[in-house]
Amino acid sequence: METMIGKTRLVLLRGDITRQSVDAIVNAANSTLLGGGGVDGAIHRAGGPKILEECKQIVARQRGCVTGDAVITGGGNLSAKFVIHAVGPFWSGGDRGEDGLLASAYRSSLRLAAAHRATSIAFPSISTGAYRFPVERAAGVALRAVRAFLRAESHTLLEVRFVLFGEADLAAYETALAALSPA
Ligand code: AR6
């Protein structure tokens, strides 16, 4: 499923984010930036030790990365030039600012991509695995955040891709995209 937002193609597909040929892939990281399971583990495994080394340098400079923010490294052995490590919120029921923090993780990632003149970026479904954010709600937050960024901020992006690992996740994002208000 895909749609245009201005000059940018927004694509939803099922797949493995480590295999995407895009300028930047986004990692669903944690505040330590030192790796973990899920998509984080897959990216570090596929990208090799260089990515973790760069993360450690960032940690030495600025400690870690707060929830809602993102940092950027090279892509190591991946075909992507950059990995953007975004930290989404852990789901605590929905009243702890989770929506805003999740939107912020997407916005921070897009700003870094734009600052590095990326023309394409691939996102996983941040926070909906180990962090247990309900995927139906996360999909709406993610798509609205991306659309708002693409409309309001200057950027170089021609394609934004959501790479969903499971069929149910893809279906949730498709439903959310179809339900996005035209405004
Ligand atoms: N490609 C695309 N999506 C993937 C892949 C892949 N190769 N592997 C998993 N997913 P999670 P979170 C999906 O748990 O919820 C880590 O330990 C997965 O099915 O990776 O933000 C970090 O270090 C799910 O839909 O990230 C943090 O500690 C989505 O990616 C914590 O987990 C996100 O699931 C972050 O939790």
PDB file of C-alpha atoms and ligand atoms in Angstrom:
ATOM      1  CA  MET A   1       0.000   0.000   0.000  1.00  0.00           C
ATOM      2  CA  GLU A   2       1.316   3.475  -0.780  1.00  0.00           C
ATOM      3  CA  THR A   3       0.337   7.095  -1.051  1.00  0.00           C
ATOM      4  CA  MET A   4       1.960  10.415  -1.915  1.00  0.00           C
ATOM      5  CA  ILE A   5       2.463  13.165   0.642  1.00  0.00           C
ATOM      6  CA  GLY A   6       3.632  16.127  -1.393  1.00  0.00           C
ATOM      7  CA  LYS A   7       6.641  14.887  -3.341  1.00  0.00           C
ATOM      8  CA  THR A   8       7.285  11.999  -0.932  1.00  0.00           C
ATOM      9  CA  ARG A   9       6.063   8.452  -1.466  1.00  0.00           C
ATOM     10  CA  LEU A  10       4.843   6.773   1.738  1.00  0.00           C
ATOM     11  CA  VAL A  11       5.041   2.992   1.438  1.00  0.00           C
ATOM     12  CA  LEU A  12       3.821   0.233   3.786  1.00  0.00           C
ATOM     13  CA  LEU A  13       5.271  -3.213   3.233  1.00  0.00           C
ATOM     14  CA  ARG A  14       6.008  -6.436   5.017  1.00  0.00           C
ATOM     15  CA  GLY A  15       9.677  -7.331   5.342  1.00  0.00           C
ATOM     16  CA  ASP A  16      12.975  -7.286   7.206  1.00  0.00           C
ATOM     17  CA  ILE A  17      14.316  -3.805   7.757  1.00  0.00           C
ATOM     18  CA  THR A  18      17.947  -4.945   7.643  1.00  0.00           C
ATOM     19  CA  ARG A  19      17.498  -5.824   3.958  1.00  0.00           C
ATOM     20  CA  GLN A  20      16.145  -2.513   2.743  1.00  0.00           C
ATOM     21  CA  SER A  21      18.050  -0.516   0.148  1.00  0.00           C
ATOM     22  CA  VAL A  22      17.463   2.975   1.474  1.00  0.00           C
ATOM     23  CA  ASP A  23      19.713   5.801   2.645  1.00  0.00           C
ATOM     24  CA  ALA A  24      18.708   5.392   6.283  1.00  0.00           C
ATOM     25  CA  ILE A  25      17.085   2.679   8.348  1.00  0.00           C
ATOM     26  CA  VAL A  26      15.664   3.395  11.772  1.00  0.00           C
ATOM     27  CA  ASN A  27      16.390   1.218  14.768  1.00  0.00           C
ATOM     28  CA  ALA A  28      13.939   0.813  17.665  1.00  0.00           C
ATOM     29  CA  ALA A  29      16.671   1.285  20.251  1.00  0.00           C
ATOM     30  CA  ASN A  30      16.704   1.878  24.002  1.00  0.00           C
ATOM     31  CA  SER A  31      18.217   4.738  26.004  1.00  0.00           C
ATOM     32  CA  THR A  32      21.524   2.953  26.577  1.00  0.00           C
ATOM     33  CA  LEU A  33      22.148   2.676  22.790  1.00  0.00           C
ATOM     34  CA  LEU A  34      24.057  -0.502  23.573  1.00  0.00           C
ATOM     35  CA  GLY A  35      21.840  -2.974  21.734  1.00  0.00           C
ATOM     36  CA  GLY A  36      19.080  -5.356  22.693  1.00  0.00           C
ATOM     37  CA  GLY A  37      16.660  -7.826  21.166  1.00  0.00           C
ATOM     38  CA  GLY A  38      14.039  -7.442  18.447  1.00  0.00           C
ATOM     39  CA  VAL A  39      14.852  -5.168  15.562  1.00  0.00           C
ATOM     40  CA  ASP A  40      17.766  -3.668  17.541  1.00  0.00           C
ATOM     41  CA  GLY A  41      19.455  -7.060  17.776  1.00  0.00           C
ATOM     42  CA  ALA A  42      18.769  -7.790  14.103  1.00  0.00           C
ATOM     43  CA  ILE A  43      20.297  -4.479  12.964  1.00  0.00           C
ATOM     44  CA  HIS A  44      23.453  -4.891  15.044  1.00  0.00           C
ATOM     45  CA  ARG A  45      23.849  -8.505  13.892  1.00  0.00           C
ATOM     46  CA  ALA A  46      23.424  -7.632  10.225  1.00  0.00           C
ATOM     47  CA  GLY A  47      25.370  -4.358  10.403  1.00  0.00           C
ATOM     48  CA  GLY A  48      28.385  -5.654  12.316  1.00  0.00           C
ATOM     49  CA  PRO A  49      30.411  -4.204  15.222  1.00  0.00           C
ATOM     50  CA  LYS A  50      31.103  -0.808  13.652  1.00  0.00           C
ATOM     51  CA  ILE A  51      27.585   0.387  14.499  1.00  0.00           C
ATOM     52  CA  LEU A  52      27.960  -0.497  18.193  1.00  0.00           C
ATOM     53  CA  GLU A  53      31.361   1.214  18.273  1.00  0.00           C
ATOM     54  CA  GLU A  54      29.794   4.406  16.982  1.00  0.00           C
ATOM     55  CA  CYS A  55      26.963   4.085  19.496  1.00  0.00           C
ATOM     56  CA  LYS A  56      29.523   3.777  22.290  1.00  0.00           C
ATOM     57  CA  GLN A  57      31.239   6.956  21.083  1.00  0.00           C
ATOM     58  CA  ILE A  58      27.909   8.763  21.234  1.00  0.00           C
ATOM     59  CA  VAL A  59      27.287   7.401  24.736  1.00  0.00           C
ATOM     60  CA  ALA A  60      30.727   8.644  25.809  1.00  0.00           C
ATOM     61  CA  ARG A  61      29.858  12.125  24.490  1.00  0.00           C
ATOM     62  CA  GLN A  62      26.258  12.510  25.612  1.00  0.00           C
ATOM     63  CA  ARG A  63      25.536   9.489  27.806  1.00  0.00           C
ATOM     64  CA  GLY A  64      22.625   7.754  26.082  1.00  0.00           C
ATOM     65  CA  CYS A  65      19.572   8.938  24.238  1.00  0.00           C
ATOM     66  CA  VAL A  66      16.400  10.065  25.992  1.00  0.00           C
ATOM     67  CA  THR A  67      12.995   8.628  25.119  1.00  0.00           C
ATOM     68  CA  GLY A  68      11.524  10.433  22.128  1.00  0.00           C
ATOM     69  CA  ASP A  69      14.916  11.359  20.723  1.00  0.00           C
ATOM     70  CA  ALA A  70      17.250   9.745  18.173  1.00  0.00           C
ATOM     71  CA  VAL A  71      20.920   9.593  17.208  1.00  0.00           C
ATOM     72  CA  ILE A  72      22.612   8.660  13.943  1.00  0.00           C
ATOM     73  CA  THR A  73      25.505   6.341  13.046  1.00  0.00           C
ATOM     74  CA  GLY A  74      26.850   4.904   9.842  1.00  0.00           C
ATOM     75  CA  GLY A  75      25.314   1.755   8.412  1.00  0.00           C
ATOM     76  CA  GLY A  76      28.252  -0.598   8.999  1.00  0.00           C
ATOM     77  CA  ASN A  77      27.858  -3.610   6.701  1.00  0.00           C
ATOM     78  CA  LEU A  78      24.264  -2.764   5.808  1.00  0.00           C
ATOM     79  CA  SER A  79      23.410  -1.360   2.419  1.00  0.00           C
ATOM     80  CA  ALA A  80      21.892   1.665   4.188  1.00  0.00           C
ATOM     81  CA  LYS A  81      24.315   4.582   4.611  1.00  0.00           C
ATOM     82  CA  PHE A  82      22.926   5.480   8.025  1.00  0.00           C
ATOM     83  CA  VAL A  83      21.248   3.860  10.995  1.00  0.00           C
ATOM     84  CA  ILE A  84      19.093   6.223  13.018  1.00  0.00           C
ATOM     85  CA  HIS A  85      18.646   4.898  16.544  1.00  0.00           C
ATOM     86  CA  ALA A  86      15.308   6.140  17.879  1.00  0.00           C
ATOM     87  CA  VAL A  87      14.062   5.532  21.399  1.00  0.00           C
ATOM     88  CA  GLY A  88      10.319   5.036  21.646  1.00  0.00           C
ATOM     89  CA  PRO A  89       8.348   4.904  24.901  1.00  0.00           C
ATOM     90  CA  PHE A  90       7.533   1.832  26.918  1.00  0.00           C
ATOM     91  CA  TRP A  91       3.730   1.456  27.045  1.00  0.00           C
ATOM     92  CA  SER A  92       2.414   2.168  30.549  1.00  0.00           C
ATOM     93  CA  GLY A  93      -1.309   2.350  29.824  1.00  0.00           C
ATOM     94  CA  GLY A  94      -1.420   5.419  27.583  1.00  0.00           C
ATOM     95  CA  ASP A  95      -1.585   8.189  30.199  1.00  0.00           C
ATOM     96  CA  ARG A  96       2.136   8.739  30.540  1.00  0.00           C
ATOM     97  CA  GLY A  97       2.630  10.788  27.395  1.00  0.00           C
ATOM     98  CA  GLU A  98       3.283   7.708  25.265  1.00  0.00           C
ATOM     99  CA  ASP A  99       1.637   9.117  22.116  1.00  0.00           C
ATOM    100  CA  GLY A 100       3.682  12.316  22.248  1.00  0.00           C
ATOM    101  CA  LEU A 101       6.921  10.492  22.952  1.00  0.00           C
ATOM    102  CA  LEU A 102       6.321   8.064  20.092  1.00  0.00           C
ATOM    103  CA  ALA A 103       5.541  10.917  17.682  1.00  0.00           C
ATOM    104  CA  SER A 104       8.702  12.637  18.886  1.00  0.00           C
ATOM    105  CA  ALA A 105      10.813   9.533  18.140  1.00  0.00           C
ATOM    106  CA  TYR A 106       9.559   9.586  14.526  1.00  0.00           C
ATOM    107  CA  ARG A 107      10.024  13.354  14.186  1.00  0.00           C
ATOM    108  CA  SER A 108      13.558  13.234  15.620  1.00  0.00           C
ATOM    109  CA  SER A 109      14.450  10.451  13.184  1.00  0.00           C
ATOM    110  CA  LEU A 110      13.101  12.376  10.207  1.00  0.00           C
ATOM    111  CA  ARG A 111      14.985  15.513  11.249  1.00  0.00           C
ATOM    112  CA  LEU A 112      18.249  13.583  11.414  1.00  0.00           C
ATOM    113  CA  ALA A 113      17.544  12.025   8.013  1.00  0.00           C
ATOM    114  CA  ALA A 114      16.846  15.455   6.535  1.00  0.00           C
ATOM    115  CA  ALA A 115      19.971  16.928   8.153  1.00  0.00           C
ATOM    116  CA  HIS A 116      22.007  14.219   6.416  1.00  0.00           C
ATOM    117  CA  ARG A 117      20.207  14.811   3.119  1.00  0.00           C
ATOM    118  CA  ALA A 118      18.762  11.302   2.992  1.00  0.00           C
ATOM    119  CA  THR A 119      16.303  10.737   0.159  1.00  0.00           C
ATOM    120  CA  SER A 120      14.857   7.514   1.548  1.00  0.00           C
ATOM    121  CA  ILE A 121      14.244   6.142   5.033  1.00  0.00           C
ATOM    122  CA  ALA A 122      12.763   2.919   6.396  1.00  0.00           C
ATOM    123  CA  PHE A 123      11.051   2.663   9.797  1.00  0.00           C
ATOM    124  CA  PRO A 124      10.129  -0.396  11.836  1.00  0.00           C
ATOM    125  CA  SER A 125       7.073  -0.217  14.074  1.00  0.00           C
ATOM    126  CA  ILE A 126       8.782   1.528  16.996  1.00  0.00           C
ATOM    127  CA  SER A 127       7.661   0.536  20.538  1.00  0.00           C
ATOM    128  CA  THR A 128       5.168  -2.165  19.484  1.00  0.00           C
ATOM    129  CA  GLY A 129       7.377  -5.162  20.329  1.00  0.00           C
ATOM    130  CA  ALA A 130       9.183  -5.414  23.657  1.00  0.00           C
ATOM    131  CA  TYR A 131       7.814  -1.975  24.635  1.00  0.00           C
ATOM    132  CA  ARG A 132       4.215  -3.248  24.172  1.00  0.00           C
ATOM    133  CA  PHE A 133       2.644  -0.142  22.651  1.00  0.00           C
ATOM    134  CA  PRO A 134      -0.625  -1.357  21.046  1.00  0.00           C
ATOM    135  CA  VAL A 135       0.080  -1.523  17.328  1.00  0.00           C
ATOM    136  CA  GLU A 136      -3.266  -0.113  16.140  1.00  0.00           C
ATOM    137  CA  ARG A 137      -2.726   3.040  18.170  1.00  0.00           C
ATOM    138  CA  ALA A 138       0.995   3.254  17.405  1.00  0.00           C
ATOM    139  CA  ALA A 139       0.291   3.038  13.676  1.00  0.00           C
ATOM    140  CA  GLY A 140      -1.958   6.110  13.772  1.00  0.00           C
ATOM    141  CA  VAL A 141       0.547   8.070  15.860  1.00  0.00           C
ATOM    142  CA  ALA A 142       3.415   7.091  13.552  1.00  0.00           C
ATOM    143  CA  LEU A 143       1.631   7.928  10.311  1.00  0.00           C
ATOM    144  CA  ARG A 144       0.321  11.267  11.605  1.00  0.00           C
ATOM    145  CA  ALA A 145       3.792  12.218  12.845  1.00  0.00           C
ATOM    146  CA  VAL A 146       5.382  11.375   9.502  1.00  0.00           C
ATOM    147  CA  ARG A 147       2.736  13.215   7.527  1.00  0.00           C
ATOM    148  CA  ALA A 148       2.993  16.311   9.738  1.00  0.00           C
ATOM    149  CA  PHE A 149       6.774  16.349   9.354  1.00  0.00           C
ATOM    150  CA  LEU A 150       6.690  15.920   5.582  1.00  0.00           C
ATOM    151  CA  ARG A 151       4.198  18.741   5.216  1.00  0.00           C
ATOM    152  CA  ALA A 152       5.715  21.215   7.641  1.00  0.00           C
ATOM    153  CA  GLU A 153       9.480  20.851   7.556  1.00  0.00           C
ATOM    154  CA  SER A 154      12.044  21.197   4.813  1.00  0.00           C
ATOM    155  CA  HIS A 155      13.568  17.862   3.855  1.00  0.00           C
ATOM    156  CA  THR A 156      15.076  15.826   1.030  1.00  0.00           C
ATOM    157  CA  LEU A 157      12.946  12.703   1.420  1.00  0.00           C
ATOM    158  CA  LEU A 158      11.413  11.129  -1.670  1.00  0.00           C
ATOM    159  CA  GLU A 159      10.403   7.909   0.063  1.00  0.00           C
ATOM    160  CA  VAL A 160       9.398   6.967   3.610  1.00  0.00           C
ATOM    161  CA  ARG A 161       8.923   3.250   4.054  1.00  0.00           C
ATOM    162  CA  PHE A 162       7.364   1.383   6.983  1.00  0.00           C
ATOM    163  CA  VAL A 163       8.755  -2.141   7.051  1.00  0.00           C
ATOM    164  CA  LEU A 164       6.406  -4.300   9.113  1.00  0.00           C
ATOM    165  CA  PHE A 165       7.644  -7.638  10.307  1.00  0.00           C
ATOM    166  CA  GLY A 166       4.311  -9.451  10.650  1.00  0.00           C
ATOM    167  CA  GLU A 167       1.137  -9.639   8.614  1.00  0.00           C
ATOM    168  CA  ALA A 168      -0.991  -8.321  11.500  1.00  0.00           C
ATOM    169  CA  ASP A 169       1.315  -5.314  11.903  1.00  0.00           C
ATOM    170  CA  LEU A 170       1.102  -4.540   8.197  1.00  0.00           C
ATOM    171  CA  ALA A 171      -2.703  -4.795   8.385  1.00  0.00           C
ATOM    172  CA  ALA A 172      -2.773  -2.392  11.358  1.00  0.00           C
ATOM    173  CA  TYR A 173      -0.706   0.187   9.473  1.00  0.00           C
ATOM    174  CA  GLU A 174      -2.848  -0.226   6.343  1.00  0.00           C
ATOM    175  CA  THR A 175      -5.996   0.356   8.373  1.00  0.00           C
ATOM    176  CA  ALA A 176      -4.454   3.410  10.036  1.00  0.00           C
ATOM    177  CA  LEU A 177      -3.336   4.849   6.697  1.00  0.00           C
ATOM    178  CA  ALA A 178      -6.788   4.346   5.199  1.00  0.00           C
ATOM    179  CA  ALA A 179      -8.318   6.056   8.253  1.00  0.00           C
ATOM    180  CA  LEU A 180      -5.981   9.060   8.161  1.00  0.00           C
ATOM    181  CA  SER A 181      -8.122  12.130   7.770  1.00  0.00           C
ATOM    182  CA  PRO A 182      -7.566  14.010   4.520  1.00  0.00           C
ATOM    183  CA  ALA A 183      -6.762  17.220   6.444  1.00  0.00           C
TER     184      ALA A 183
HETATM  185  N1  AR6 B   1      12.615  -5.886  10.542  1.00  0.00           N
HETATM  186  C1  AR6 B   1      11.497  -5.173  10.784  1.00  0.00           C
HETATM  187  N2  AR6 B   1      10.820  -5.211  11.949  1.00  0.00           N
HETATM  188  C2  AR6 B   1      11.305  -6.035  12.911  1.00  0.00           C
HETATM  189  C3  AR6 B   1      12.460  -6.828  12.745  1.00  0.00           C
HETATM  190  C4  AR6 B   1      13.136  -6.727  11.498  1.00  0.00           C
HETATM  191  N3  AR6 B   1      14.253  -7.411  11.223  1.00  0.00           N
HETATM  192  N4  AR6 B   1      12.663  -7.533  13.893  1.00  0.00           N
HETATM  193  C5  AR6 B   1      11.655  -7.219  14.738  1.00  0.00           C
HETATM  194  N5  AR6 B   1      10.828  -6.323  14.142  1.00  0.00           N
HETATM  195  P1  AR6 B   1      11.072  -4.315  19.143  1.00  0.00           P
HETATM  196  P2  AR6 B   1      10.429  -1.895  20.738  1.00  0.00           P
HETATM  197  C6  AR6 B   1       9.598  -5.687  14.665  1.00  0.00           C
HETATM  198  O1  AR6 B   1      10.819  -5.182  20.304  1.00  0.00           O
HETATM  199  O2  AR6 B   1       9.066  -2.403  21.019  1.00  0.00           O
HETATM  200  C7  AR6 B   1      14.946  -3.941  22.046  1.00  0.00           C
HETATM  201  O3  AR6 B   1      15.476  -4.894  22.904  1.00  0.00           O
HETATM  202  C8  AR6 B   1       8.873  -6.351  15.802  1.00  0.00           C
HETATM  203  O4  AR6 B   1       8.088  -7.431  15.308  1.00  0.00           O
HETATM  204  O5  AR6 B   1      12.251  -4.571  18.293  1.00  0.00           O
HETATM  205  O6  AR6 B   1      10.592  -0.455  20.318  1.00  0.00           O
HETATM  206  C9  AR6 B   1      15.573  -2.564  22.208  1.00  0.00           C
HETATM  207  O7  AR6 B   1      16.920  -2.648  22.578  1.00  0.00           O
HETATM  208  C10 AR6 B   1       8.002  -5.192  16.292  1.00  0.00           C
HETATM  209  O8  AR6 B   1       6.845  -5.065  15.459  1.00  0.00           O
HETATM  210  O9  AR6 B   1      11.209  -2.741  19.589  1.00  0.00           O
HETATM  211  C11 AR6 B   1      14.751  -1.948  23.297  1.00  0.00           C
HETATM  212  O10 AR6 B   1      15.206  -2.327  24.574  1.00  0.00           O
HETATM  213  C12 AR6 B   1       8.876  -3.965  16.047  1.00  0.00           C
HETATM  214  O11 AR6 B   1       9.935  -4.412  15.196  1.00  0.00           O
HETATM  215  C13 AR6 B   1      13.379  -2.513  23.055  1.00  0.00           C
HETATM  216  O12 AR6 B   1      13.563  -3.751  22.372  1.00  0.00           O
HETATM  217  C14 AR6 B   1       9.470  -3.338  17.275  1.00  0.00           C
HETATM  218  O13 AR6 B   1       9.754  -4.331  18.242  1.00  0.00           O
HETATM  219  C15 AR6 B   1      12.564  -1.631  22.162  1.00  0.00           C
HETATM  220  O14 AR6 B   1      11.268  -2.153  22.032  1.00  0.00           O
END
